[in-house]
Amino acid sequence: MLSEIGKDRIKKAKVITILTGAGVSAESGIPTFRGEGGLWKNYPPEDLASPEGFKKNPQLVWEWYNWRRNIIRKADSNKAHLGIKKLENNVDNLYVITQNVDGIHKKTGIKNLIELHGNIFRNKCYKCGRPFGDITSEEIPVCDVCGGYIRPDVVWFGETIPANILERSYKWSKRADVFLLVGTSGIVYPAASFPLYAKENGAYVIEINKEKTVLSPHINETILEPASEGMKIILDIYKS
Ligand code: OAD
C-alpha cells in the first residue's frame, strides 16, 4: 500500500533515483546475502567478500564466486527489473544505483546506471590489478604477468568505492524528487547513506521490501511487497 501523499509525490516527480539490492534479483532465483538461502556452506558473506577472507583462503572465495556466477548465468531479469526499466518512460530522469554485481539492470538497458559494487563477470589480478574477463575455471586462476591470484572485480568489505562513482551516486541522490529503495537490507554503507542524503535534500523516500529494514524508521514509507509487485504499484500510479 502507498499513501495518497506518496502517490502524488511520484506523479509529480521529475527525477526518481533508485537504489537496488539483492532483493530485486531474488525473483530471478538469485539468493540474497542475508535472507533465506543466502548463506553458502554456513559462511557469512563478510568472511568471503573481503580481502581478509581472500588472503586466508583464495580457493574458497573463488569457489563461492563460481557458485554465484553459475546461478547468475542461468538467471534472467524479472518483473522488478523490467518495471524499473519501464519507469524510465514516466519521468524526465531516472537514475539507478545498484549494489548488485549480477549485471541484470545493465541487460535491461537502464540508461543512467551505476554498478556500485562492480560486476561479477569481470576479474582482476589481486596483486597487479590487471583486468581479466569472465573465467570459468574451478581452480583459482593466476595472473600470467605477475603470478598473483585472480579475483572478481567487485567491491569487498573494507574496500573503497572509486571516488568518482561515489560522487556521482551522491549527485544522483541529491537530485531526486523521489528516492526508491528496492530489495536492500540497508545495512551496508556507503550505499545505505544515499536515501538518507536524498531525504535531507528534500526527496520523498519510499522503500519496497518484503520486510521492514533498519532504514524503515528513517524514511517516508514502506511498501511491504516483493519487488515485482512493488514496482507494479508504482507504475500503476501513472495510469490513474
Ligand atoms: P541483503 O541480502 O542484505 O538484503 C536483501 C534484502 O532484500 C532484504 O532486506 C530482504 O528482506 C529483501 N528481499 C528479499 N526478497 C525480496 C523480494 N522478492 N522483493 C523485495 N525484497 C526482497 O542484500 P543487499 O542489501 O543487496 O556487498 O546487501 C548489500 C551488500 O551486502 C551487497 O551488495 C553485498 C553484500 O554483502 C558486497 O558484496 C560488498
XYZ file of C-alpha atoms and ligand atoms in Angstrom:
279
model
C 0.000 0.000 0.000
C 1.094 3.513 -0.739
C -0.311 6.710 0.784
C -2.029 9.422 -1.278
C 0.899 11.727 -0.465
C 3.319 9.122 -1.797
C 1.298 8.681 -4.990
C 1.177 12.434 -5.518
C 4.928 12.809 -4.970
C 5.616 10.070 -7.518
C 3.251 11.532 -10.098
C 4.864 14.959 -9.813
C 8.461 13.714 -9.648
C 10.741 14.776 -12.462
C 13.719 12.909 -11.061
C 13.489 9.476 -9.458
C 16.591 7.789 -8.093
C 16.515 4.096 -7.199
C 18.882 2.111 -5.025
C 18.541 -1.615 -5.564
C 19.873 -4.557 -3.597
C 19.853 -8.334 -3.761
C 16.061 -8.445 -3.172
C 15.419 -7.058 -6.662
C 17.041 -10.180 -8.155
C 15.503 -12.647 -5.684
C 12.605 -13.331 -8.046
C 15.167 -14.271 -10.712
C 16.288 -17.098 -8.404
C 19.460 -15.396 -7.187
C 19.879 -15.830 -3.425
C 20.147 -12.683 -1.299
C 23.092 -12.334 1.071
C 21.363 -12.239 4.407
C 17.953 -13.725 3.847
C 16.779 -17.287 3.476
C 19.138 -19.420 1.371
C 21.699 -16.633 1.328
C 24.353 -18.416 3.302
C 26.799 -20.631 1.424
C 28.180 -23.593 3.381
C 27.444 -21.614 6.575
C 29.905 -18.824 5.778
C 28.669 -15.281 6.429
C 29.183 -13.094 3.304
C 31.521 -10.797 5.255
C 34.013 -13.683 5.605
C 34.022 -14.426 1.902
C 33.658 -10.988 0.351
C 36.685 -9.404 1.994
C 40.447 -9.110 1.402
C 40.995 -10.938 4.718
C 38.848 -13.857 3.593
C 40.642 -13.972 0.253
C 44.085 -13.896 1.840
C 43.094 -16.673 4.222
C 41.598 -18.969 1.597
C 41.602 -17.702 -2.007
C 40.344 -21.018 -3.421
C 37.314 -20.977 -1.085
C 36.425 -17.419 -2.116
C 36.868 -18.333 -5.787
C 34.521 -21.325 -5.310
C 31.884 -19.108 -3.675
C 32.030 -16.729 -6.626
C 31.844 -19.683 -9.038
C 28.681 -20.842 -7.238
C 27.160 -17.377 -7.534
C 28.314 -16.877 -11.141
C 26.726 -20.179 -12.168
C 23.386 -19.181 -10.654
C 23.540 -15.725 -12.224
C 24.493 -17.102 -15.657
C 21.215 -19.028 -15.725
C 19.123 -16.159 -14.363
C 17.136 -13.637 -16.322
C 15.582 -10.273 -15.498
C 12.297 -10.431 -13.578
C 9.290 -8.130 -13.423
C 11.008 -5.902 -10.868
C 13.987 -5.170 -13.165
C 11.610 -4.714 -16.099
C 9.327 -2.467 -14.049
C 12.300 -0.258 -13.200
C 13.157 -0.060 -16.908
C 9.535 0.897 -17.711
C 9.667 3.701 -15.162
C 12.160 5.455 -17.455
C 9.184 6.315 -19.691
C 7.381 8.158 -16.915
C 9.999 10.545 -15.563
C 12.385 13.077 -17.058
C 15.341 11.443 -15.335
C 15.593 8.008 -13.816
C 18.826 7.114 -12.061
C 19.546 3.594 -10.900
C 22.289 2.762 -8.414
C 22.627 -0.960 -7.810
C 24.588 -2.824 -5.178
C 24.128 -5.978 -7.229
C 27.013 -7.432 -9.187
C 24.801 -9.620 -11.409
C 24.676 -7.166 -14.318
C 20.916 -7.625 -14.827
C 19.979 -3.929 -14.772
C 22.555 -3.344 -17.495
C 20.981 -6.139 -19.562
C 17.574 -4.432 -19.368
C 19.183 -1.309 -20.867
C 18.879 1.174 -17.995
C 20.319 4.448 -19.321
C 21.654 6.003 -16.126
C 23.159 3.152 -14.153
C 25.848 2.805 -11.517
C 27.016 -0.700 -10.593
C 28.330 0.427 -7.227
C 29.906 -2.876 -6.182
C 31.248 -3.879 -9.614
C 30.375 -6.828 -11.821
C 30.865 -10.497 -11.010
C 31.817 -11.423 -14.581
C 34.847 -9.147 -14.588
C 38.043 -10.197 -12.835
C 41.338 -8.592 -11.938
C 44.702 -9.626 -10.547
C 44.763 -9.245 -6.770
C 48.451 -8.269 -6.927
C 48.950 -6.075 -10.011
C 45.350 -5.115 -10.806
C 45.491 -6.326 -14.431
C 41.904 -6.708 -15.722
C 40.535 -10.051 -16.921
C 37.169 -11.034 -18.410
C 34.920 -13.884 -17.379
C 36.823 -17.003 -16.234
C 35.064 -20.308 -15.613
C 37.867 -22.467 -14.171
C 37.137 -24.336 -10.971
C 40.626 -23.742 -9.653
C 41.630 -20.211 -8.802
C 43.476 -18.765 -11.813
C 46.744 -16.847 -11.620
C 47.863 -13.752 -13.487
C 50.068 -14.582 -16.490
C 52.094 -11.401 -15.913
C 52.874 -11.339 -12.182
C 51.683 -14.735 -10.938
C 49.241 -13.197 -8.439
C 45.833 -14.727 -7.770
C 42.919 -13.511 -9.863
C 39.836 -12.244 -8.042
C 36.442 -10.930 -9.115
C 36.347 -7.221 -9.886
C 33.834 -6.391 -7.194
C 33.999 -4.159 -4.137
C 34.604 -6.153 -0.972
C 34.006 -5.244 2.649
C 36.784 -2.964 3.780
C 37.475 -1.737 0.233
C 36.608 1.693 -1.041
C 34.334 2.588 -3.903
C 36.147 4.724 -6.520
C 35.707 8.413 -5.626
C 34.179 9.430 -8.980
C 31.499 6.713 -8.697
C 30.673 7.683 -5.136
C 30.487 11.348 -6.078
C 28.068 10.583 -8.930
C 25.918 8.464 -6.596
C 25.569 11.356 -4.150
C 24.788 13.732 -7.012
C 22.007 11.466 -8.276
C 20.665 11.066 -4.733
C 20.630 14.826 -4.156
C 18.745 15.480 -7.401
C 15.949 13.044 -6.549
C 12.361 14.245 -6.054
C 11.512 10.689 -5.089
C 14.031 8.107 -3.940
C 13.110 4.423 -4.114
C 14.863 1.672 -2.195
C 14.170 -1.708 -3.718
C 15.141 -5.006 -2.065
C 18.013 -3.858 0.088
C 18.597 -4.546 3.774
C 20.168 -1.084 4.046
C 22.962 -2.171 6.331
C 25.926 -1.799 4.000
C 27.497 1.647 3.747
C 28.033 3.920 1.897
C 25.009 2.718 -0.158
C 22.698 2.955 2.859
C 23.536 6.635 3.257
C 22.164 7.576 -0.194
C 18.440 7.508 0.755
C 19.177 9.475 3.929
C 21.151 12.056 1.964
C 18.343 12.259 -0.596
C 15.784 12.826 2.171
C 17.911 15.573 3.725
C 17.827 17.237 0.344
C 14.038 17.131 0.037
C 13.344 13.754 -1.589
C 10.364 11.627 -0.603
C 11.832 8.212 0.224
C 9.881 5.011 -0.347
C 11.128 1.501 0.267
C 9.900 -1.692 -1.402
C 10.819 -4.768 0.601
C 9.267 -7.984 1.839
C 10.273 -6.941 5.351
C 10.905 -3.752 7.303
C 14.573 -2.786 7.426
C 16.879 -0.739 9.638
C 16.186 2.191 7.318
C 12.367 1.947 7.608
C 12.046 4.277 10.643
C 14.102 6.967 8.872
C 12.247 7.172 5.561
C 8.760 8.208 4.461
C 7.064 4.899 3.783
C 7.496 1.194 3.124
C 5.628 -0.894 0.564
C 5.713 -4.361 2.124
C 5.646 -6.380 -1.071
C 8.024 -8.371 -3.270
C 9.955 -6.090 -5.610
C 7.912 -7.035 -8.717
C 4.614 -6.220 -7.002
C 6.029 -3.015 -5.516
C 7.153 -1.805 -8.937
C 3.697 -2.597 -10.337
C 2.141 -0.410 -7.631
C 4.494 2.426 -8.618
C 3.798 2.061 -12.361
C 0.016 1.853 -11.830
C 0.092 5.353 -10.339
C 0.729 6.776 -13.807
C -2.369 5.022 -15.165
C -4.817 6.774 -12.827
P 20.806 -8.327 1.570
O 20.896 -9.785 1.341
O 21.483 -7.746 2.750
O 19.272 -7.914 1.692
C 18.288 -8.342 0.799
C 17.005 -7.604 1.121
O 16.048 -7.960 0.134
C 16.398 -7.946 2.477
O 16.024 -6.749 3.128
C 15.160 -8.778 2.117
O 14.089 -8.583 3.039
C 14.815 -8.228 0.763
N 14.098 -9.152 -0.133
C 14.251 -10.486 -0.291
N 13.481 -10.943 -1.278
C 12.796 -9.883 -1.771
C 11.844 -9.705 -2.816
N 11.405 -10.708 -3.579
N 11.381 -8.457 -3.041
C 11.791 -7.414 -2.275
N 12.682 -7.523 -1.300
C 13.185 -8.732 -1.040
O 21.264 -7.627 0.199
P 21.789 -6.154 -0.065
O 21.007 -5.144 0.689
O 21.888 -6.001 -1.522
O 28.045 -6.288 -0.828
O 23.243 -6.247 0.536
C 24.109 -5.170 0.385
C 25.507 -5.636 0.116
O 25.917 -6.587 1.112
C 25.692 -6.410 -1.167
O 25.888 -5.581 -2.275
C 26.932 -7.177 -0.896
C 26.524 -7.713 0.444
O 27.489 -8.291 1.183
C 29.253 -6.685 -1.156
O 29.484 -7.769 -1.647
C 30.284 -5.667 -0.860
